[in-house]
Amino acid sequence: MINTLKLGFVLSLITLFVACGDSSKSSEVVNVYTHRHYKADDELFTKFTEETGIKVNIVNASADELIQRLETEGKDSNADILITVDAGRLYRAQSKDLLQPIRSKILETNIGPEFREKEGHWYGLTYRARIIAYAKDRVNPEEIKTYEDLADPKWKGKIVIRSSENVYNQSLMASIILADGEEKAKEWAEGVVANMARNPKGSDRDQVKAVASGEGDIAVVNTYYIGLLLNDENVEERKAGESVGIIFPNQDGRGTHINVSGIGVAKHAPNKENAVKLMEFLSDEKAQQTLANLNYEYPINPKATKASILKTWGDFKTDPVELYKLGEYNSRAVMIFDEAGWK
Ligand SMILES: [Fe+2]
């Protein structure tokens, strides 16, 4: 497994070098290190190249691998842009001095201050809500109002949720620490662990499928995975999506936890202008609409509208915690998960 991963990494490196060659310093490329893995992104990169003539070279790996690689490469890095699926990793890249501040009227118009780093080290691309999905035929949604409710012993053996190594859970935990304090956050994690139907494994999609198959009754997932399941070509995936209802937690209190997928310009970006152009392109109403329609994410540009399935879920109150704090509290979150025995 590790060898396959390493091989994949080396191959993507080769692809990058073949793709850029000596032209990486010219104005016709932008080199993107991205943790995102969605069709919508590929479509947008192609469109960007069509409109601008700037070729987009992609290196795909986990955010941790990409950050490590940026550190190792230092000044010699070809990377122009880092894209991650959460604010926590952007914060980490910024604190390691791997990003540079960008000022752009277009970005500042398209992206509200709550969705960007104040000096411009990173900008949000989309946001996602981490919601509770429940088996429609077995759970009364009136009985779960908050994330905190998941620790109630009445859900013993009912909860499926992914590993604590997953950054979406780490950021959720960071938000719970910020709202409830460390002690209560730990008690919450212990309560959830005690209620788990199985040891954490798989992706968010897998949790929904585990609810569909009856392995558990309640899952914690990002909204767009429900959208993707409901619109999948595969009938089994669609059925899994249809079998669950959605709860936006903490609506009577602080609001539902959200996180952003975001972009920053690499500190030593050889093609900084192109990097900014790509960021501006992605923040534009049209690109935002593509992300909303194809990937069921919430657009950050208010001119773009939610996908219709998301509209049917209605508006919801979001936890107003500043996104960089999710990064600040990431290591505490990981520690608490460990102490609680959340695998
Ligand atoms: Fe994801």
Coordinates of N, CA and C in Angstrom, one line a residue, residues 59-160:
V59 N -0.5 18.6 -9.2 CA 0.1 17.5 -8.4 C -1.0 17.2 -7.3
N60 N -1.4 16.0 -7.3 CA -2.5 15.5 -6.4 C -1.9 14.7 -5.3
A61 N -2.2 15.1 -4.1 CA -1.7 14.3 -2.9 C -2.5 14.8 -1.7
S62 N -2.3 14.2 -0.6 CA -2.9 14.7 0.6 C -2.3 16.0 1.0
A63 N -3.0 16.8 1.8 CA -2.5 18.2 2.1 C -1.3 18.0 3.0
D64 N -1.2 17.0 3.8 CA 0.0 16.9 4.6 C 1.2 16.5 3.8
E65 N 1.0 15.7 2.8 CA 2.1 15.4 1.8 C 2.6 16.6 1.1
L66 N 1.6 17.4 0.6 CA 1.9 18.6 -0.2 C 2.6 19.6 0.6
I67 N 2.2 19.8 1.9 CA 2.8 20.8 2.8 C 4.3 20.3 3.0
Q68 N 4.4 19.0 3.3 CA 5.8 18.5 3.5 C 6.7 18.7 2.3
R69 N 6.1 18.5 1.2 CA 6.8 18.7 -0.1 C 7.2 20.2 -0.3
L70 N 6.3 21.1 0.0 CA 6.6 22.5 -0.1 C 7.8 22.9 0.8
E71 N 7.8 22.3 2.0 CA 8.8 22.5 2.9 C 10.2 22.0 2.4
T72 N 10.2 20.8 1.9 CA 11.4 20.2 1.4 C 11.9 20.9 0.2
E73 N 11.0 21.3 -0.7 CA 11.5 22.0 -1.9 C 12.0 23.4 -1.7
G74 N 11.4 24.1 -0.7 CA 11.9 25.4 -0.3 C 11.8 26.4 -1.5
K75 N 12.9 27.1 -1.7 CA 12.9 28.1 -2.8 C 12.8 27.5 -4.2
D76 N 13.2 26.2 -4.3 CA 13.3 25.6 -5.6 C 11.9 25.0 -6.0
S77 N 10.9 25.2 -5.2 CA 9.6 24.6 -5.5 C 9.0 25.3 -6.7
N78 N 8.4 24.4 -7.6 CA 7.6 24.9 -8.7 C 6.2 25.2 -8.4
A79 N 5.8 24.9 -7.2 CA 4.4 25.1 -6.8 C 4.0 26.6 -6.8
D80 N 2.9 26.9 -7.5 CA 2.3 28.2 -7.4 C 1.2 28.3 -6.4
I81 N 0.4 27.2 -6.3 CA -0.8 27.3 -5.6 C -1.0 26.0 -4.7
L82 N -1.4 26.2 -3.5 CA -1.8 25.1 -2.7 C -3.3 25.1 -2.4
I83 N -4.0 24.0 -2.7 CA -5.4 23.9 -2.5 C -5.6 22.8 -1.5
T84 N -6.4 23.1 -0.4 CA -6.7 22.0 0.6 C -8.2 21.9 0.8
V85 N -8.6 20.9 1.5 CA -10.1 20.7 1.7 C -10.5 21.3 3.1
D86 N -9.6 22.0 3.7 CA -10.0 22.5 5.1 C -9.1 23.7 5.5
A87 N -9.6 24.5 6.3 CA -8.9 25.7 6.8 C -7.7 25.3 7.7
G88 N -7.8 24.2 8.4 CA -6.8 23.7 9.3 C -5.4 23.6 8.6
R89 N -5.5 23.0 7.4 CA -4.2 22.7 6.7 C -3.7 24.0 6.1
L90 N -4.6 24.9 5.7 CA -4.1 26.2 5.1 C -3.4 27.0 6.3
Y91 N -4.0 26.9 7.5 CA -3.4 27.6 8.6 C -2.0 27.0 8.9
R92 N -1.9 25.7 8.8 CA -0.6 25.0 9.0 C 0.4 25.5 8.0
A93 N 0.0 25.5 6.7 CA 0.9 26.0 5.6 C 1.3 27.4 5.9
Q94 N 0.4 28.2 6.3 CA 0.7 29.6 6.6 C 1.7 29.7 7.8
S95 N 1.4 28.9 8.8 CA 2.3 29.1 10.0 C 3.7 28.5 9.7
K96 N 3.8 27.7 8.7 CA 5.2 27.2 8.3 C 5.8 28.1 7.3
D97 N 5.2 29.3 7.0 CA 5.7 30.3 6.1 C 5.8 29.8 4.7
L98 N 4.8 29.0 4.3 CA 4.8 28.4 2.9 C 3.9 29.2 1.9
L99 N 3.2 30.2 2.5 CA 2.2 30.9 1.6 C 2.6 32.4 1.7
Q100 N 2.2 33.1 0.6 CA 2.4 34.6 0.6 C 1.1 35.3 0.6
P101 N 1.1 36.5 1.2 CA -0.2 37.2 1.2 C -0.5 37.8 -0.2
I102 N -1.7 37.7 -0.6 CA -2.2 38.2 -1.9 C -3.3 39.2 -1.7
R103 N -3.1 40.3 -2.4 CA -4.2 41.3 -2.3 C -4.8 41.4 -3.7
S104 N -6.1 41.2 -3.8 CA -6.8 41.3 -5.1 C -8.2 41.8 -4.9
K105 N -8.5 42.9 -5.6 CA -9.9 43.5 -5.5 C -10.9 42.4 -5.9
I106 N -10.6 41.7 -6.9 CA -11.6 40.7 -7.4 C -11.9 39.6 -6.3
L107 N -10.8 39.1 -5.7 CA -10.9 38.1 -4.6 C -11.7 38.7 -3.5
E108 N -11.3 39.9 -3.1 CA -11.9 40.5 -1.9 C -13.4 40.9 -2.2
T109 N -13.8 41.1 -3.4 CA -15.2 41.3 -3.8 C -16.0 40.0 -3.8
N110 N -15.3 39.0 -4.3 CA -16.1 37.7 -4.5 C -16.1 36.9 -3.2
I111 N -15.2 37.1 -2.3 CA -15.1 36.3 -1.1 C -15.2 37.1 0.1
G112 N -16.2 36.9 0.9 CA -16.4 37.6 2.1 C -15.3 37.5 3.1
P113 N -15.1 38.5 4.0 CA -14.0 38.4 5.0 C -14.0 37.2 5.9
E114 N -15.2 36.6 6.1 CA -15.3 35.4 7.0 C -14.7 34.2 6.3
F115 N -14.5 34.3 5.0 CA -14.0 33.1 4.3 C -12.6 33.3 3.7
R116 N -11.9 34.3 4.3 CA -10.5 34.4 3.8 C -9.6 34.8 5.0
E117 N -8.3 34.6 4.8 CA -7.3 34.9 5.8 C -7.1 36.5 5.7
K118 N -7.0 37.1 6.9 CA -7.1 38.6 6.8 C -6.0 39.3 6.0
E119 N -4.8 38.7 6.0 CA -3.8 39.3 5.2 C -3.7 38.7 3.8
G120 N -4.6 37.8 3.5 CA -4.6 37.3 2.1 C -3.8 36.1 1.9
H121 N -3.3 35.4 3.0 CA -2.5 34.2 2.8 C -3.3 33.0 2.2
W122 N -4.6 33.1 2.4 CA -5.5 32.1 1.7 C -6.9 32.6 1.6
Y123 N -7.6 32.1 0.6 CA -8.9 32.4 0.3 C -9.8 31.2 0.2
G124 N -11.0 31.2 0.7 CA -11.9 30.1 0.6 C -12.3 29.9 -0.9
L125 N -12.6 28.6 -1.2 CA -13.1 28.3 -2.5 C -14.5 27.9 -2.4
T126 N -14.8 27.0 -1.5 CA -16.2 26.6 -1.2 C -16.3 26.3 0.3
Y127 N -17.6 26.2 0.8 CA -17.7 25.7 2.1 C -18.6 24.5 2.2
R128 N -18.4 23.8 3.3 CA -19.2 22.5 3.5 C -19.6 22.5 4.9
A129 N -20.8 21.9 5.1 CA -21.3 21.7 6.5 C -21.1 20.3 6.9
R130 N -20.7 20.1 8.1 CA -20.6 18.7 8.6 C -21.9 18.4 9.4
I131 N -22.7 17.6 8.7 CA -24.0 17.4 9.2 C -24.2 16.0 9.8
I132 N -25.4 15.7 10.4 CA -25.7 14.4 10.9 C -26.7 13.8 9.9
A133 N -26.4 12.6 9.4 CA -27.3 11.8 8.5 C -27.8 10.7 9.3
Y134 N -29.2 10.4 9.2 CA -29.8 9.4 10.0 C -30.6 8.5 9.2
A135 N -30.8 7.3 9.6 CA -31.7 6.3 8.9 C -33.1 6.8 9.0
K136 N -33.7 7.1 7.9 CA -35.1 7.7 8.0 C -36.1 6.7 8.6
D137 N -35.9 5.4 8.4 CA -36.8 4.4 8.9 C -36.6 4.0 10.4
R138 N -35.5 4.5 11.0 CA -35.2 4.0 12.3 C -34.9 5.1 13.3
V139 N -34.7 6.3 12.9 CA -34.4 7.4 13.8 C -35.4 8.5 13.7
N140 N -35.8 9.0 14.9 CA -36.6 10.2 14.9 C -35.7 11.4 15.0
P141 N -35.7 12.2 13.9 CA -34.7 13.3 13.9 C -35.0 14.3 15.0
E142 N -36.2 14.3 15.6 CA -36.4 15.2 16.7 C -35.5 14.9 17.9
E143 N -35.0 13.7 17.9 CA -34.2 13.3 19.1 C -32.7 13.7 19.0
I144 N -32.3 14.3 17.9 CA -30.9 14.7 17.8 C -30.9 16.2 17.3
K145 N -30.5 17.1 18.2 CA -30.5 18.5 17.9 C -29.1 19.0 17.7
T146 N -28.1 18.3 18.4 CA -26.8 18.9 18.4 C -25.7 17.8 18.2
Y147 N -24.5 18.2 17.9 CA -23.4 17.3 17.9 C -23.3 16.6 19.3
E148 N -23.5 17.4 20.3 CA -23.3 17.0 21.7 C -24.3 15.8 22.0
D149 N -25.5 15.8 21.3 CA -26.4 14.7 21.5 C -25.9 13.4 21.1
L150 N -24.9 13.3 20.2 CA -24.4 12.1 19.7 C -23.7 11.3 20.8
A151 N -23.4 11.9 21.9 CA -22.7 11.3 23.0 C -23.7 10.7 24.0
D152 N -25.0 10.9 23.8 CA -26.0 10.3 24.6 C -26.0 8.8 24.6
P153 N -26.0 8.1 25.7 CA -25.9 6.7 25.7 C -27.1 6.0 25.0
K154 N -28.1 6.7 24.8 CA -29.2 6.1 24.1 C -28.9 5.7 22.6
W155 N -27.8 6.2 22.1 CA -27.3 5.9 20.7 C -26.2 4.8 20.7
K156 N -26.1 4.1 21.8 CA -25.1 3.0 21.9 C -25.2 2.0 20.8
G157 N -24.1 1.8 20.1 CA -24.0 0.9 19.0 C -24.6 1.4 17.7
K158 N -24.9 2.7 17.7 CA -25.7 3.2 16.5 C -24.9 4.2 15.6
I159 N -23.7 4.7 16.1 CA -23.1 5.7 15.4 C -21.9 5.2 14.5
V160 N -21.9 5.6 13.2 CA -20.8 5.3 12.4 C -20.1 6.7 12.0

